[in-house]
């Protein structure tokens, strides 16, 4: 069914209930008119009804209200006509004036469904043998119970159908939660309504008001408590993030903390933190908390792509109430393909973009301006934490990176060699080591200059990186020598990798100057494997170096695997 047809049927249902409800109201007023001499008592009940609607206590997926207590006391003390009119007027005044309802159809619907619920409940009450007067008596308990249950079920059913478009995609547990709070509301309000009716009969309207006002005050205090508890959770989350700014500089842990603390104050189904990569000019997913993590991990955004790119570019939060109805998200890959509600907050510090945090839920209309405010406050702290962590990561990377070639330096290479050797000793895993050296590099420098030589070293390093796996460790060993650690790679596969590197470098063109055509560079390579050739780090390095020396001595631009080097060559070359 299309969105237009759904909207049509929803509107048709709403107006059908409205016409039915107000038709019943007119019919009841004609059959059983009000006693206008009791207008003061009616007015008091309407005021109590408005106050009951005003002091509703909102809870997750529901609310607590004393509105039904006023309905019940109206029915017990007076009649069906009074019950209906008090309910309708209370709904109109509370929704239109106190709550400033912008959707007049909702106000009309509430009055109509109150009418239908009250008429149906009173009809069943009298059908069950209920008394027209003296309604609070032992024989009348069962009919009164029928009134309460009928009113509850019809009211809940009519309202649920009206809200169906909003709750269509919510889980069954959420729906049960709403039903639970409705049940608790009636269990709380029904005894109060009976008590008010008893006091009303003995002392008049003043007694009923005197018992109702303290209960409203109690509800108001409960609402304040819930609001304070929510605010406390928000402040606690901000404190947890702020507390970890200085104590935790590891980026992955910082991002995980931000997502966890965000979920405490703004519940979500999927959360993603995108980091701004300056070199690539892309927002790249750096932390994901979602069942769709594998799919989302591969999707990055430029500043011109989608709502995430737009939020990062403008620095303004973005909110999507229903992704299926939002034209901005059509044909855009990413989080909106899986979720209906989205909230996206930019993360920046000193006007510099750090990244974006995006959260989403499966159901529509899950986020509002309150969530925007909470997440924006949290985002300010998160941006500082992320900026510190990113800076620390950059400094940490600089400490292990060769400044010229941008591959790992000798210190980091030796640390990783020791780690691989430890893995071999503990788990018996094989690994290989490649050492390579540029051929005739001194002559290259003398002929084309050190600037061209530096560029050649950088280019060779990048070619090696492209010719190896992500888990392989490419390092500058020293001068024009490079080293490659190949985890879980035997001698035969190490030779394959070495041949790929040799051919890639040999086939590459190296620019030397503006007035000279590009030239070719070759390398000599030595390969050794643990434990086949040696079982210690130093011995493995020494044997790879000897294999490299053999390649140099026997013609250059070639590969020598230590296990294949002739025995005689070892004697001659030491």
PDB file of C-alpha atoms in Angstrom, residues 116-409:
ATOM      1  CA  UNK A 116     -17.830   6.629  22.112  1.00  0.00           C
ATOM      2  CA  UNK A 117     -15.966   5.045  25.054  1.00  0.00           C
ATOM      3  CA  UNK A 118     -18.305   6.583  27.648  1.00  0.00           C
ATOM      4  CA  UNK A 119     -21.502   5.693  25.747  1.00  0.00           C
ATOM      5  CA  UNK A 120     -20.368   2.098  25.160  1.00  0.00           C
ATOM      6  CA  UNK A 121     -19.229   1.687  28.775  1.00  0.00           C
ATOM      7  CA  UNK A 122     -22.470   3.102  30.237  1.00  0.00           C
ATOM      8  CA  UNK A 123     -24.547   0.949  27.854  1.00  0.00           C
ATOM      9  CA  UNK A 124     -22.773  -2.213  29.038  1.00  0.00           C
ATOM     10  CA  UNK A 125     -23.051  -1.002  32.637  1.00  0.00           C
ATOM     11  CA  UNK A 126     -26.847  -0.801  32.445  1.00  0.00           C
ATOM     12  CA  UNK A 127     -26.999  -4.031  30.436  1.00  0.00           C
ATOM     13  CA  UNK A 128     -25.129  -5.746  33.304  1.00  0.00           C
ATOM     14  CA  UNK A 129     -27.810  -4.533  35.748  1.00  0.00           C
ATOM     15  CA  UNK A 130     -26.161  -1.366  36.959  1.00  0.00           C
ATOM     16  CA  UNK A 131     -28.151   1.075  39.103  1.00  0.00           C
ATOM     17  CA  UNK A 132     -29.104   4.515  37.837  1.00  0.00           C
ATOM     18  CA  UNK A 133     -28.622   5.880  41.392  1.00  0.00           C
ATOM     19  CA  UNK A 134     -26.676   4.622  44.422  1.00  0.00           C
ATOM     20  CA  UNK A 135     -24.007   3.270  42.120  1.00  0.00           C
ATOM     21  CA  UNK A 136     -21.463   2.615  44.882  1.00  0.00           C
ATOM     22  CA  UNK A 137     -23.052  -0.429  46.500  1.00  0.00           C
ATOM     23  CA  UNK A 138     -21.952  -4.036  46.865  1.00  0.00           C
ATOM     24  CA  UNK A 139     -24.418  -5.407  44.270  1.00  0.00           C
ATOM     25  CA  UNK A 140     -23.256  -2.738  41.834  1.00  0.00           C
ATOM     26  CA  UNK A 141     -19.541  -3.673  41.926  1.00  0.00           C
ATOM     27  CA  UNK A 142     -19.710  -5.984  38.893  1.00  0.00           C
ATOM     28  CA  UNK A 143     -21.525  -3.479  36.608  1.00  0.00           C
ATOM     29  CA  UNK A 144     -19.034  -0.763  37.656  1.00  0.00           C
ATOM     30  CA  UNK A 145     -16.194  -3.145  36.792  1.00  0.00           C
ATOM     31  CA  UNK A 146     -17.821  -3.657  33.364  1.00  0.00           C
ATOM     32  CA  UNK A 147     -17.932   0.134  32.919  1.00  0.00           C
ATOM     33  CA  UNK A 148     -14.226   0.512  33.749  1.00  0.00           C
ATOM     34  CA  UNK A 149     -13.091  -2.386  31.558  1.00  0.00           C
ATOM     35  CA  UNK A 150     -15.263  -1.397  28.586  1.00  0.00           C
ATOM     36  CA  UNK A 151     -14.118   2.216  28.732  1.00  0.00           C
ATOM     37  CA  UNK A 152     -10.491   1.088  28.959  1.00  0.00           C
ATOM     38  CA  UNK A 153     -10.593  -1.368  26.028  1.00  0.00           C
ATOM     39  CA  UNK A 154     -12.544   0.882  23.649  1.00  0.00           C
ATOM     40  CA  UNK A 155     -10.451   3.928  24.517  1.00  0.00           C
ATOM     41  CA  UNK A 156      -7.193   1.999  24.056  1.00  0.00           C
ATOM     42  CA  UNK A 157      -8.387   0.393  20.816  1.00  0.00           C
ATOM     43  CA  UNK A 158      -9.550   3.651  19.189  1.00  0.00           C
ATOM     44  CA  UNK A 159      -6.403   5.569  20.187  1.00  0.00           C
ATOM     45  CA  UNK A 160      -4.122   2.713  19.082  1.00  0.00           C
ATOM     46  CA  UNK A 161      -5.690   2.673  15.618  1.00  0.00           C
ATOM     47  CA  UNK A 162      -5.305   6.455  15.395  1.00  0.00           C
ATOM     48  CA  UNK A 163      -1.599   6.211  16.305  1.00  0.00           C
ATOM     49  CA  UNK A 164      -0.994   3.159  14.104  1.00  0.00           C
ATOM     50  CA  UNK A 165       1.019   5.051  11.420  1.00  0.00           C
ATOM     51  CA  UNK A 166       3.480   6.208  14.095  1.00  0.00           C
ATOM     52  CA  UNK A 167       3.836   2.819  15.770  1.00  0.00           C
ATOM     53  CA  UNK A 168       3.619   0.507  12.726  1.00  0.00           C
ATOM     54  CA  UNK A 169       7.348  -0.312  12.781  1.00  0.00           C
ATOM     55  CA  UNK A 170       7.827  -0.532  16.545  1.00  0.00           C
ATOM     56  CA  UNK A 171       8.611  -3.805  18.177  1.00  0.00           C
ATOM     57  CA  UNK A 172       5.999  -5.820  20.024  1.00  0.00           C
ATOM     58  CA  UNK A 173       7.797  -5.156  23.321  1.00  0.00           C
ATOM     59  CA  UNK A 174       7.315  -1.405  22.860  1.00  0.00           C
ATOM     60  CA  UNK A 175       3.627  -1.916  22.092  1.00  0.00           C
ATOM     61  CA  UNK A 176       3.239  -4.053  25.216  1.00  0.00           C
ATOM     62  CA  UNK A 177       4.935  -1.330  27.231  1.00  0.00           C
ATOM     63  CA  UNK A 178       2.321   1.218  26.081  1.00  0.00           C
ATOM     64  CA  UNK A 179      -0.475  -1.213  27.013  1.00  0.00           C
ATOM     65  CA  UNK A 180       1.132  -1.809  30.408  1.00  0.00           C
ATOM     66  CA  UNK A 181       1.191   1.906  31.233  1.00  0.00           C
ATOM     67  CA  UNK A 182      -2.448   2.262  30.157  1.00  0.00           C
ATOM     68  CA  UNK A 183      -3.397  -0.591  32.491  1.00  0.00           C
ATOM     69  CA  UNK A 184      -1.474   0.983  35.383  1.00  0.00           C
ATOM     70  CA  UNK A 185      -3.176   4.322  34.692  1.00  0.00           C
ATOM     71  CA  UNK A 186      -6.654   2.778  35.021  1.00  0.00           C
ATOM     72  CA  UNK A 187      -5.676   0.713  38.088  1.00  0.00           C
ATOM     73  CA  UNK A 188      -4.456   3.949  39.666  1.00  0.00           C
ATOM     74  CA  UNK A 189      -7.309   6.227  38.530  1.00  0.00           C
ATOM     75  CA  UNK A 190     -10.344   3.938  39.068  1.00  0.00           C
ATOM     76  CA  UNK A 191     -10.036   3.631  42.896  1.00  0.00           C
ATOM     77  CA  UNK A 192      -9.391   7.385  43.110  1.00  0.00           C
ATOM     78  CA  UNK A 193     -12.538   8.031  41.076  1.00  0.00           C
ATOM     79  CA  UNK A 194     -14.605   5.841  43.423  1.00  0.00           C
ATOM     80  CA  UNK A 195     -13.110   7.547  46.495  1.00  0.00           C
ATOM     81  CA  UNK A 196     -13.827  10.996  45.037  1.00  0.00           C
ATOM     82  CA  UNK A 197     -17.434   9.962  44.313  1.00  0.00           C
ATOM     83  CA  UNK A 198     -17.905   8.777  47.939  1.00  0.00           C
ATOM     84  CA  UNK A 199     -16.506  12.016  49.345  1.00  0.00           C
ATOM     85  CA  UNK A 200     -18.538  13.985  46.801  1.00  0.00           C
ATOM     86  CA  UNK A 201     -21.767  12.438  48.083  1.00  0.00           C
ATOM     87  CA  UNK A 202     -20.880  13.188  51.721  1.00  0.00           C
ATOM     88  CA  UNK A 203     -19.273  16.642  51.481  1.00  0.00           C
ATOM     89  CA  UNK A 204     -20.056  17.976  48.000  1.00  0.00           C
ATOM     90  CA  UNK A 205     -17.686  19.313  45.361  1.00  0.00           C
ATOM     91  CA  UNK A 206     -15.272  20.840  47.880  1.00  0.00           C
ATOM     92  CA  UNK A 207     -14.391  17.461  49.389  1.00  0.00           C
ATOM     93  CA  UNK A 208     -13.736  15.925  45.963  1.00  0.00           C
ATOM     94  CA  UNK A 209     -11.525  18.866  45.027  1.00  0.00           C
ATOM     95  CA  UNK A 210      -9.613  18.669  48.315  1.00  0.00           C
ATOM     96  CA  UNK A 211      -8.681  15.015  47.678  1.00  0.00           C
ATOM     97  CA  UNK A 212      -7.966  15.548  43.967  1.00  0.00           C
ATOM     98  CA  UNK A 213      -5.601  18.530  44.329  1.00  0.00           C
ATOM     99  CA  UNK A 214      -3.029  16.713  46.569  1.00  0.00           C
ATOM    100  CA  UNK A 215      -3.036  13.829  44.111  1.00  0.00           C
ATOM    101  CA  UNK A 216      -2.349  16.246  41.251  1.00  0.00           C
ATOM    102  CA  UNK A 217       0.458  17.753  43.327  1.00  0.00           C
ATOM    103  CA  UNK A 218       1.893  14.285  43.867  1.00  0.00           C
ATOM    104  CA  UNK A 219       1.745  13.656  40.113  1.00  0.00           C
ATOM    105  CA  UNK A 220       3.432  17.000  39.451  1.00  0.00           C
ATOM    106  CA  UNK A 221       6.245  16.064  41.846  1.00  0.00           C
ATOM    107  CA  UNK A 222       6.536  12.683  40.132  1.00  0.00           C
ATOM    108  CA  UNK A 223       6.854  14.429  36.755  1.00  0.00           C
ATOM    109  CA  UNK A 224       9.549  16.711  38.186  1.00  0.00           C
ATOM    110  CA  UNK A 225      11.370  13.654  39.539  1.00  0.00           C
ATOM    111  CA  UNK A 226      11.284  11.899  36.150  1.00  0.00           C
ATOM    112  CA  UNK A 227      12.527  15.068  34.415  1.00  0.00           C
ATOM    113  CA  UNK A 228      15.321  15.444  36.972  1.00  0.00           C
ATOM    114  CA  UNK A 229      16.247  11.775  36.568  1.00  0.00           C
ATOM    115  CA  UNK A 230      16.462  12.252  32.796  1.00  0.00           C
ATOM    116  CA  UNK A 231      18.565  15.400  33.231  1.00  0.00           C
ATOM    117  CA  UNK A 232      20.793  13.519  35.667  1.00  0.00           C
ATOM    118  CA  UNK A 233      21.397  10.785  33.073  1.00  0.00           C
ATOM    119  CA  UNK A 234      22.311  13.429  30.508  1.00  0.00           C
ATOM    120  CA  UNK A 235      24.733  15.184  32.877  1.00  0.00           C
ATOM    121  CA  UNK A 236      26.189  11.840  33.945  1.00  0.00           C
ATOM    122  CA  UNK A 237      26.905  10.931  30.321  1.00  0.00           C
ATOM    123  CA  UNK A 238      28.556  14.317  29.731  1.00  0.00           C
ATOM    124  CA  UNK A 239      30.630  13.820  32.880  1.00  0.00           C
ATOM    125  CA  UNK A 240      31.743  10.327  31.816  1.00  0.00           C
ATOM    126  CA  UNK A 241      32.920  11.625  28.439  1.00  0.00           C
ATOM    127  CA  UNK A 242      34.629  14.653  30.006  1.00  0.00           C
ATOM    128  CA  UNK A 243      36.284  12.482  32.668  1.00  0.00           C
ATOM    129  CA  UNK A 244      37.863  10.318  30.001  1.00  0.00           C
ATOM    130  CA  UNK A 245      39.208  13.214  27.929  1.00  0.00           C
ATOM    131  CA  UNK A 246      42.536  13.182  29.718  1.00  0.00           C
ATOM    132  CA  UNK A 247      42.609   9.591  30.936  1.00  0.00           C
ATOM    133  CA  UNK A 248      42.023   7.856  27.611  1.00  0.00           C
ATOM    134  CA  UNK A 249      43.887   8.875  24.479  1.00  0.00           C
ATOM    135  CA  UNK A 250      43.343   5.697  22.478  1.00  0.00           C
ATOM    136  CA  UNK A 251      41.058   6.639  19.587  1.00  0.00           C
ATOM    137  CA  UNK A 252      39.118   3.368  19.297  1.00  0.00           C
ATOM    138  CA  UNK A 253      38.316   3.333  23.027  1.00  0.00           C
ATOM    139  CA  UNK A 254      37.309   7.003  22.962  1.00  0.00           C
ATOM    140  CA  UNK A 255      34.903   6.423  20.063  1.00  0.00           C
ATOM    141  CA  UNK A 256      33.439   3.346  21.756  1.00  0.00           C
ATOM    142  CA  UNK A 257      32.896   5.355  24.953  1.00  0.00           C
ATOM    143  CA  UNK A 258      31.111   8.126  23.033  1.00  0.00           C
ATOM    144  CA  UNK A 259      28.691   5.648  21.423  1.00  0.00           C
ATOM    145  CA  UNK A 260      28.035   3.888  24.738  1.00  0.00           C
ATOM    146  CA  UNK A 261      27.390   7.108  26.661  1.00  0.00           C
ATOM    147  CA  UNK A 262      25.178   8.438  23.870  1.00  0.00           C
ATOM    148  CA  UNK A 263      22.972   5.333  24.114  1.00  0.00           C
ATOM    149  CA  UNK A 264      22.452   5.998  27.826  1.00  0.00           C
ATOM    150  CA  UNK A 265      20.709   9.317  27.186  1.00  0.00           C
ATOM    151  CA  UNK A 266      19.372   8.949  23.621  1.00  0.00           C
ATOM    152  CA  UNK A 267      18.387   5.372  22.883  1.00  0.00           C
ATOM    153  CA  UNK A 268      19.153   4.221  19.351  1.00  0.00           C
ATOM    154  CA  UNK A 269      19.256   1.099  17.201  1.00  0.00           C
ATOM    155  CA  UNK A 270      22.347   2.031  15.165  1.00  0.00           C
ATOM    156  CA  UNK A 271      25.129   4.482  15.953  1.00  0.00           C
ATOM    157  CA  UNK A 272      28.044   5.479  13.687  1.00  0.00           C
ATOM    158  CA  UNK A 273      30.916   7.914  14.206  1.00  0.00           C
ATOM    159  CA  UNK A 274      32.508   9.199  10.998  1.00  0.00           C
ATOM    160  CA  UNK A 275      36.015  10.700  11.131  1.00  0.00           C
ATOM    161  CA  UNK A 276      37.058  13.408   8.690  1.00  0.00           C
ATOM    162  CA  UNK A 277      40.104  12.237   6.728  1.00  0.00           C
ATOM    163  CA  UNK A 278      41.803  15.397   5.474  1.00  0.00           C
ATOM    164  CA  UNK A 279      44.005  13.691   2.881  1.00  0.00           C
ATOM    165  CA  UNK A 280      41.178  11.711   1.287  1.00  0.00           C
ATOM    166  CA  UNK A 281      38.569  14.473   1.811  1.00  0.00           C
ATOM    167  CA  UNK A 282      36.135  11.835   3.068  1.00  0.00           C
ATOM    168  CA  UNK A 283      34.048  11.086   6.158  1.00  0.00           C
ATOM    169  CA  UNK A 284      35.082   7.525   6.998  1.00  0.00           C
ATOM    170  CA  UNK A 285      33.223   5.282   9.513  1.00  0.00           C
ATOM    171  CA  UNK A 286      35.553   4.835  12.501  1.00  0.00           C
ATOM    172  CA  UNK A 287      33.200   3.300  15.094  1.00  0.00           C
ATOM    173  CA  UNK A 288      29.916   1.446  14.550  1.00  0.00           C
ATOM    174  CA  UNK A 289      27.405   0.002  17.006  1.00  0.00           C
ATOM    175  CA  UNK A 290      24.852  -1.784  14.836  1.00  0.00           C
ATOM    176  CA  UNK A 291      23.688  -5.141  13.453  1.00  0.00           C
ATOM    177  CA  UNK A 292      24.426  -3.588  10.033  1.00  0.00           C
ATOM    178  CA  UNK A 293      28.076  -2.830  10.887  1.00  0.00           C
ATOM    179  CA  UNK A 294      29.554  -4.832   8.003  1.00  0.00           C
ATOM    180  CA  UNK A 295      27.459  -3.011   5.413  1.00  0.00           C
ATOM    181  CA  UNK A 296      28.039   0.441   6.909  1.00  0.00           C
ATOM    182  CA  UNK A 297      31.804   0.004   7.334  1.00  0.00           C
ATOM    183  CA  UNK A 298      32.433   0.293   3.594  1.00  0.00           C
ATOM    184  CA  UNK A 299      30.379   3.485   3.024  1.00  0.00           C
ATOM    185  CA  UNK A 300      32.236   6.815   3.209  1.00  0.00           C
ATOM    186  CA  UNK A 301      30.956  10.286   2.305  1.00  0.00           C
ATOM    187  CA  UNK A 302      32.393  13.405   0.754  1.00  0.00           C
ATOM    188  CA  UNK A 303      31.112  16.797   1.916  1.00  0.00           C
ATOM    189  CA  UNK A 304      28.859  16.872  -1.138  1.00  0.00           C
ATOM    190  CA  UNK A 305      27.212  13.486  -0.517  1.00  0.00           C
ATOM    191  CA  UNK A 306      24.002  12.840   1.358  1.00  0.00           C
ATOM    192  CA  UNK A 307      22.735  14.309   4.602  1.00  0.00           C
ATOM    193  CA  UNK A 308      25.850  13.222   6.492  1.00  0.00           C
ATOM    194  CA  UNK A 309      28.056  15.207   4.112  1.00  0.00           C
ATOM    195  CA  UNK A 310      25.669  18.167   4.304  1.00  0.00           C
ATOM    196  CA  UNK A 311      25.733  18.197   8.125  1.00  0.00           C
ATOM    197  CA  UNK A 312      29.532  18.085   8.120  1.00  0.00           C
ATOM    198  CA  UNK A 313      29.742  20.874   5.548  1.00  0.00           C
ATOM    199  CA  UNK A 314      27.223  23.260   7.153  1.00  0.00           C
ATOM    200  CA  UNK A 315      28.014  22.462  10.780  1.00  0.00           C
ATOM    201  CA  UNK A 316      24.266  22.260  11.523  1.00  0.00           C
ATOM    202  CA  UNK A 317      22.516  19.212  13.047  1.00  0.00           C
ATOM    203  CA  UNK A 318      20.279  17.160  10.762  1.00  0.00           C
ATOM    204  CA  UNK A 319      17.123  15.300  11.762  1.00  0.00           C
ATOM    205  CA  UNK A 320      15.062  12.895   9.670  1.00  0.00           C
ATOM    206  CA  UNK A 321      11.622  12.011  10.983  1.00  0.00           C
ATOM    207  CA  UNK A 322      10.921   9.385   8.318  1.00  0.00           C
ATOM    208  CA  UNK A 323      13.570   8.456   5.750  1.00  0.00           C
ATOM    209  CA  UNK A 324      10.950   6.900   3.459  1.00  0.00           C
ATOM    210  CA  UNK A 325       9.297  10.284   3.053  1.00  0.00           C
ATOM    211  CA  UNK A 326      12.441  12.446   2.940  1.00  0.00           C
ATOM    212  CA  UNK A 327      13.413  13.441  -0.609  1.00  0.00           C
ATOM    213  CA  UNK A 328      16.981  14.278   0.510  1.00  0.00           C
ATOM    214  CA  UNK A 329      17.717  10.597   1.081  1.00  0.00           C
ATOM    215  CA  UNK A 330      16.436   9.017  -2.103  1.00  0.00           C
ATOM    216  CA  UNK A 331      19.090   6.903  -3.850  1.00  0.00           C
ATOM    217  CA  UNK A 332      21.662   7.782  -1.158  1.00  0.00           C
ATOM    218  CA  UNK A 333      23.428   4.693   0.272  1.00  0.00           C
ATOM    219  CA  UNK A 334      24.124   4.325   3.965  1.00  0.00           C
ATOM    220  CA  UNK A 335      22.361   4.304   7.313  1.00  0.00           C
ATOM    221  CA  UNK A 336      19.059   5.617   5.886  1.00  0.00           C
ATOM    222  CA  UNK A 337      18.599   2.361   3.932  1.00  0.00           C
ATOM    223  CA  UNK A 338      18.026   0.468   7.177  1.00  0.00           C
ATOM    224  CA  UNK A 339      16.432   3.014   9.529  1.00  0.00           C
ATOM    225  CA  UNK A 340      13.450   5.376   9.443  1.00  0.00           C
ATOM    226  CA  UNK A 341      14.508   7.985  12.042  1.00  0.00           C
ATOM    227  CA  UNK A 342      17.929   9.644  11.894  1.00  0.00           C
ATOM    228  CA  UNK A 343      19.758  12.205  14.004  1.00  0.00           C
ATOM    229  CA  UNK A 344      23.102  13.538  12.733  1.00  0.00           C
ATOM    230  CA  UNK A 345      25.344  15.905  14.711  1.00  0.00           C
ATOM    231  CA  UNK A 346      28.562  17.561  13.463  1.00  0.00           C
ATOM    232  CA  UNK A 347      31.667  17.211  15.624  1.00  0.00           C
ATOM    233  CA  UNK A 348      33.994  20.204  15.446  1.00  0.00           C
ATOM    234  CA  UNK A 349      36.535  22.000  17.602  1.00  0.00           C
ATOM    235  CA  UNK A 350      37.781  25.568  17.005  1.00  0.00           C
ATOM    236  CA  UNK A 351      35.751  25.616  13.759  1.00  0.00           C
ATOM    237  CA  UNK A 352      37.717  22.609  12.505  1.00  0.00           C
ATOM    238  CA  UNK A 353      35.751  19.545  11.382  1.00  0.00           C
ATOM    239  CA  UNK A 354      36.536  16.423  13.423  1.00  0.00           C
ATOM    240  CA  UNK A 355      33.745  14.166  12.220  1.00  0.00           C
ATOM    241  CA  UNK A 356      30.036  13.370  12.476  1.00  0.00           C
ATOM    242  CA  UNK A 357      27.976  11.213  14.813  1.00  0.00           C
ATOM    243  CA  UNK A 358      24.847   9.627  13.326  1.00  0.00           C
ATOM    244  CA  UNK A 359      22.252   7.613  15.242  1.00  0.00           C
ATOM    245  CA  UNK A 360      19.066   5.992  13.987  1.00  0.00           C
ATOM    246  CA  UNK A 361      16.021   3.925  14.942  1.00  0.00           C
ATOM    247  CA  UNK A 362      13.806   1.617  12.926  1.00  0.00           C
ATOM    248  CA  UNK A 363      10.571   3.427  13.726  1.00  0.00           C
ATOM    249  CA  UNK A 364       9.689   6.889  12.346  1.00  0.00           C
ATOM    250  CA  UNK A 365       9.426  10.066  14.484  1.00  0.00           C
ATOM    251  CA  UNK A 366      11.787   8.661  17.133  1.00  0.00           C
ATOM    252  CA  UNK A 367      13.823  11.867  17.579  1.00  0.00           C
ATOM    253  CA  UNK A 368      12.880  15.472  18.244  1.00  0.00           C
ATOM    254  CA  UNK A 369      14.455  18.774  19.234  1.00  0.00           C
ATOM    255  CA  UNK A 370      15.127  17.549  22.769  1.00  0.00           C
ATOM    256  CA  UNK A 371      17.309  14.743  21.425  1.00  0.00           C
ATOM    257  CA  UNK A 372      19.052  17.239  19.117  1.00  0.00           C
ATOM    258  CA  UNK A 373      19.903  19.396  22.131  1.00  0.00           C
ATOM    259  CA  UNK A 374      21.145  16.460  24.219  1.00  0.00           C
ATOM    260  CA  UNK A 375      23.284  15.000  21.445  1.00  0.00           C
ATOM    261  CA  UNK A 376      24.683  18.429  20.525  1.00  0.00           C
ATOM    262  CA  UNK A 377      25.838  18.923  24.131  1.00  0.00           C
ATOM    263  CA  UNK A 378      27.364  15.461  24.167  1.00  0.00           C
ATOM    264  CA  UNK A 379      28.882  16.127  20.728  1.00  0.00           C
ATOM    265  CA  UNK A 380      30.779  19.141  22.051  1.00  0.00           C
ATOM    266  CA  UNK A 381      32.526  16.981  24.643  1.00  0.00           C
ATOM    267  CA  UNK A 382      32.960  14.174  22.135  1.00  0.00           C
ATOM    268  CA  UNK A 383      34.676  16.482  19.633  1.00  0.00           C
ATOM    269  CA  UNK A 384      37.280  17.499  22.231  1.00  0.00           C
ATOM    270  CA  UNK A 385      37.881  13.855  23.183  1.00  0.00           C
ATOM    271  CA  UNK A 386      38.185  12.816  19.545  1.00  0.00           C
ATOM    272  CA  UNK A 387      40.488  15.719  18.678  1.00  0.00           C
ATOM    273  CA  UNK A 388      42.825  14.744  21.523  1.00  0.00           C
ATOM    274  CA  UNK A 389      42.730  11.082  20.511  1.00  0.00           C
ATOM    275  CA  UNK A 390      43.332  11.886  16.829  1.00  0.00           C
ATOM    276  CA  UNK A 391      46.261  14.150  17.732  1.00  0.00           C
ATOM    277  CA  UNK A 392      47.735  11.452  19.968  1.00  0.00           C
ATOM    278  CA  UNK A 393      47.337   8.903  17.177  1.00  0.00           C
ATOM    279  CA  UNK A 394      49.112  11.221  14.730  1.00  0.00           C
ATOM    280  CA  UNK A 395      51.995  11.767  17.157  1.00  0.00           C
ATOM    281  CA  UNK A 396      52.153   8.027  17.810  1.00  0.00           C
ATOM    282  CA  UNK A 397      52.219   7.373  14.051  1.00  0.00           C
ATOM    283  CA  UNK A 398      54.953   9.957  13.499  1.00  0.00           C
ATOM    284  CA  UNK A 399      57.088   8.186  16.109  1.00  0.00           C
ATOM    285  CA  UNK A 400      57.038   4.950  14.102  1.00  0.00           C
ATOM    286  CA  UNK A 401      57.046   6.409  10.558  1.00  0.00           C
ATOM    287  CA  UNK A 402      60.021   7.236   8.363  1.00  0.00           C
ATOM    288  CA  UNK A 403      59.722  10.918   7.484  1.00  0.00           C
ATOM    289  CA  UNK A 404      60.925  10.588   3.880  1.00  0.00           C
ATOM    290  CA  UNK A 405      59.261   7.417   2.619  1.00  0.00           C
ATOM    291  CA  UNK A 406      56.138   7.412   4.889  1.00  0.00           C
ATOM    292  CA  UNK A 407      56.553   3.725   5.677  1.00  0.00           C
ATOM    293  CA  UNK A 408      57.503   2.324   9.093  1.00  0.00           C
ATOM    294  CA  UNK A 409      60.929   3.168  10.499  1.00  0.00           C
TER     295      UNK A 409
END
